[in-house]
């Protein structure tokens, strides 16, 4: 967890760095970690925009509430590209696209 840097609202954030073992694969797919990180931030902005439009076009009483995507920010720390996201309190399970579930222990957050 980290706290807001200049220009961002003063609240709790999570700083996400790439795992060393995953860097080579990401570079092969995207050319560089900078490109991959920027694409991640762009995809978040697109998903957030899509969710906002769905909220306006499809009333929540018809389909249920639309998921709220928080903003993701691009930055670098010690020459490593990172993202910064809002910190969410609570216990979570991460569902990944290969069907597995990765439990996120409370104490590690």
PDB file of C-alpha atoms in Angstrom:
ATOM      1  CA  UNK A   1       0.000   0.000   0.000  1.00  0.00           C
ATOM      2  CA  UNK A   2       1.166   3.546  -0.657  1.00  0.00           C
ATOM      3  CA  UNK A   3      -0.327   7.002  -0.220  1.00  0.00           C
ATOM      4  CA  UNK A   4      -1.206   9.613  -2.835  1.00  0.00           C
ATOM      5  CA  UNK A   5       1.547  11.356  -4.764  1.00  0.00           C
ATOM      6  CA  UNK A   6       1.384  14.936  -6.029  1.00  0.00           C
ATOM      7  CA  UNK A   7      -1.688  15.619  -8.155  1.00  0.00           C
ATOM      8  CA  UNK A   8      -3.767  12.639  -6.970  1.00  0.00           C
ATOM      9  CA  UNK A   9      -6.539  12.675  -4.354  1.00  0.00           C
ATOM     10  CA  UNK A  10      -5.227  12.020  -0.843  1.00  0.00           C
ATOM     11  CA  UNK A  11      -6.328   8.437  -0.169  1.00  0.00           C
ATOM     12  CA  UNK A  12      -4.880   4.921   0.008  1.00  0.00           C
ATOM     13  CA  UNK A  13      -3.446   3.332  -3.144  1.00  0.00           C
ATOM     14  CA  UNK A  14      -1.863   0.052  -4.216  1.00  0.00           C
ATOM     15  CA  UNK A  15       1.357   0.230  -6.212  1.00  0.00           C
ATOM     16  CA  UNK A  16       1.682  -2.703  -8.629  1.00  0.00           C
ATOM     17  CA  UNK A  17       5.064  -3.777  -9.994  1.00  0.00           C
ATOM     18  CA  UNK A  18       5.865  -6.562 -12.431  1.00  0.00           C
ATOM     19  CA  UNK A  19       7.138  -9.872 -11.104  1.00  0.00           C
ATOM     20  CA  UNK A  20      10.746 -10.299 -12.256  1.00  0.00           C
ATOM     21  CA  UNK A  21       9.927 -13.745 -13.693  1.00  0.00           C
ATOM     22  CA  UNK A  22       7.106 -12.283 -15.859  1.00  0.00           C
ATOM     23  CA  UNK A  23       9.029  -9.397 -17.414  1.00  0.00           C
ATOM     24  CA  UNK A  24      10.581 -11.344 -20.314  1.00  0.00           C
ATOM     25  CA  UNK A  25       7.217 -12.737 -21.447  1.00  0.00           C
ATOM     26  CA  UNK A  26       5.563  -9.314 -21.303  1.00  0.00           C
ATOM     27  CA  UNK A  27       8.424  -7.795 -23.276  1.00  0.00           C
ATOM     28  CA  UNK A  28       8.071 -10.503 -25.939  1.00  0.00           C
ATOM     29  CA  UNK A  29       4.349  -9.804 -26.296  1.00  0.00           C
ATOM     30  CA  UNK A  30       4.371  -6.002 -26.075  1.00  0.00           C
ATOM     31  CA  UNK A  31       7.919  -4.956 -26.983  1.00  0.00           C
ATOM     32  CA  UNK A  32       8.594  -3.319 -23.613  1.00  0.00           C
ATOM     33  CA  UNK A  33       7.284  -3.150 -20.059  1.00  0.00           C
ATOM     34  CA  UNK A  34       6.515   0.532 -20.588  1.00  0.00           C
ATOM     35  CA  UNK A  35       4.237  -0.334 -23.533  1.00  0.00           C
ATOM     36  CA  UNK A  36       2.531  -3.117 -21.557  1.00  0.00           C
ATOM     37  CA  UNK A  37       1.973  -0.819 -18.565  1.00  0.00           C
ATOM     38  CA  UNK A  38       0.544   1.955 -20.737  1.00  0.00           C
ATOM     39  CA  UNK A  39      -1.765  -0.544 -22.480  1.00  0.00           C
ATOM     40  CA  UNK A  40      -2.988  -1.778 -19.067  1.00  0.00           C
ATOM     41  CA  UNK A  41      -3.897   1.786 -18.077  1.00  0.00           C
ATOM     42  CA  UNK A  42      -5.624   2.359 -21.438  1.00  0.00           C
ATOM     43  CA  UNK A  43      -7.644  -0.862 -21.119  1.00  0.00           C
ATOM     44  CA  UNK A  44      -8.761   0.174 -17.642  1.00  0.00           C
ATOM     45  CA  UNK A  45      -9.932   3.528 -18.998  1.00  0.00           C
ATOM     46  CA  UNK A  46     -11.890   1.774 -21.767  1.00  0.00           C
ATOM     47  CA  UNK A  47     -13.521  -0.652 -19.298  1.00  0.00           C
ATOM     48  CA  UNK A  48     -14.398   2.235 -16.953  1.00  0.00           C
ATOM     49  CA  UNK A  49     -15.927   4.193 -19.838  1.00  0.00           C
ATOM     50  CA  UNK A  50     -17.914   1.155 -21.003  1.00  0.00           C
ATOM     51  CA  UNK A  51     -19.263   0.550 -17.465  1.00  0.00           C
ATOM     52  CA  UNK A  52     -20.299   4.208 -17.148  1.00  0.00           C
ATOM     53  CA  UNK A  53     -22.142   4.084 -20.496  1.00  0.00           C
ATOM     54  CA  UNK A  54     -23.886   0.853 -19.500  1.00  0.00           C
ATOM     55  CA  UNK A  55     -25.065   2.505 -16.289  1.00  0.00           C
ATOM     56  CA  UNK A  56     -26.607   5.340 -18.301  1.00  0.00           C
ATOM     57  CA  UNK A  57     -28.182   3.126 -20.977  1.00  0.00           C
ATOM     58  CA  UNK A  58     -29.391   0.150 -18.927  1.00  0.00           C
ATOM     59  CA  UNK A  59     -31.081   1.075 -15.650  1.00  0.00           C
ATOM     60  CA  UNK A  60     -29.805  -0.948 -12.677  1.00  0.00           C
ATOM     61  CA  UNK A  61     -33.313  -2.220 -11.835  1.00  0.00           C
ATOM     62  CA  UNK A  62     -33.300  -4.084 -15.155  1.00  0.00           C
ATOM     63  CA  UNK A  63     -29.877  -5.822 -14.988  1.00  0.00           C
ATOM     64  CA  UNK A  64     -28.410  -5.030 -11.573  1.00  0.00           C
ATOM     65  CA  UNK A  65     -25.707  -2.562 -10.656  1.00  0.00           C
ATOM     66  CA  UNK A  66     -22.797  -2.111 -13.076  1.00  0.00           C
ATOM     67  CA  UNK A  67     -19.331  -2.923 -11.747  1.00  0.00           C
ATOM     68  CA  UNK A  68     -17.403   0.214 -10.838  1.00  0.00           C
ATOM     69  CA  UNK A  69     -13.860   0.328 -12.221  1.00  0.00           C
ATOM     70  CA  UNK A  70     -11.514   2.590 -10.284  1.00  0.00           C
ATOM     71  CA  UNK A  71      -8.895   4.648 -12.061  1.00  0.00           C
ATOM     72  CA  UNK A  72      -5.452   3.207 -12.724  1.00  0.00           C
ATOM     73  CA  UNK A  73      -2.470   5.547 -12.995  1.00  0.00           C
ATOM     74  CA  UNK A  74       0.807   5.046 -14.891  1.00  0.00           C
ATOM     75  CA  UNK A  75       4.106   5.848 -13.197  1.00  0.00           C
ATOM     76  CA  UNK A  76       7.650   4.639 -12.624  1.00  0.00           C
ATOM     77  CA  UNK A  77       9.623   4.006  -9.443  1.00  0.00           C
ATOM     78  CA  UNK A  78      13.387   3.490  -9.513  1.00  0.00           C
ATOM     79  CA  UNK A  79      13.286   3.039 -13.307  1.00  0.00           C
ATOM     80  CA  UNK A  80      10.543   0.371 -13.080  1.00  0.00           C
ATOM     81  CA  UNK A  81       7.148   0.999 -14.684  1.00  0.00           C
ATOM     82  CA  UNK A  82       4.248   0.583 -12.258  1.00  0.00           C
ATOM     83  CA  UNK A  83       0.547   1.198 -11.930  1.00  0.00           C
ATOM     84  CA  UNK A  84      -1.194   2.853  -9.024  1.00  0.00           C
ATOM     85  CA  UNK A  85      -4.776   1.868  -8.123  1.00  0.00           C
ATOM     86  CA  UNK A  86      -7.251   2.667  -5.377  1.00  0.00           C
ATOM     87  CA  UNK A  87      -6.826   0.483  -2.292  1.00  0.00           C
ATOM     88  CA  UNK A  88      -9.952  -1.560  -1.555  1.00  0.00           C
ATOM     89  CA  UNK A  89     -10.615  -2.769   1.987  1.00  0.00           C
ATOM     90  CA  UNK A  90     -11.778  -6.332   2.556  1.00  0.00           C
ATOM     91  CA  UNK A  91     -11.156  -9.948   1.701  1.00  0.00           C
ATOM     92  CA  UNK A  92     -10.954 -10.822  -1.997  1.00  0.00           C
ATOM     93  CA  UNK A  93     -10.640 -13.768  -4.322  1.00  0.00           C
ATOM     94  CA  UNK A  94      -9.048 -13.203  -7.674  1.00  0.00           C
ATOM     95  CA  UNK A  95     -10.619 -15.155 -10.538  1.00  0.00           C
ATOM     96  CA  UNK A  96      -8.186 -15.583 -13.396  1.00  0.00           C
ATOM     97  CA  UNK A  97      -8.956 -16.579 -16.953  1.00  0.00           C
ATOM     98  CA  UNK A  98      -7.625 -20.142 -16.703  1.00  0.00           C
ATOM     99  CA  UNK A  99     -10.380 -21.116 -14.257  1.00  0.00           C
ATOM    100  CA  UNK A 100      -8.271 -21.056 -11.101  1.00  0.00           C
ATOM    101  CA  UNK A 101      -9.017 -18.976  -8.023  1.00  0.00           C
ATOM    102  CA  UNK A 102      -6.184 -17.211  -6.230  1.00  0.00           C
ATOM    103  CA  UNK A 103      -7.058 -16.353  -2.628  1.00  0.00           C
ATOM    104  CA  UNK A 104      -5.529 -13.062  -1.489  1.00  0.00           C
ATOM    105  CA  UNK A 105      -4.686 -13.331   2.226  1.00  0.00           C
ATOM    106  CA  UNK A 106      -5.931 -10.395   4.318  1.00  0.00           C
ATOM    107  CA  UNK A 107      -2.517  -9.864   5.966  1.00  0.00           C
ATOM    108  CA  UNK A 108      -0.742  -9.454   2.605  1.00  0.00           C
ATOM    109  CA  UNK A 109      -2.924  -6.517   1.552  1.00  0.00           C
TER     110      UNK A 109
END
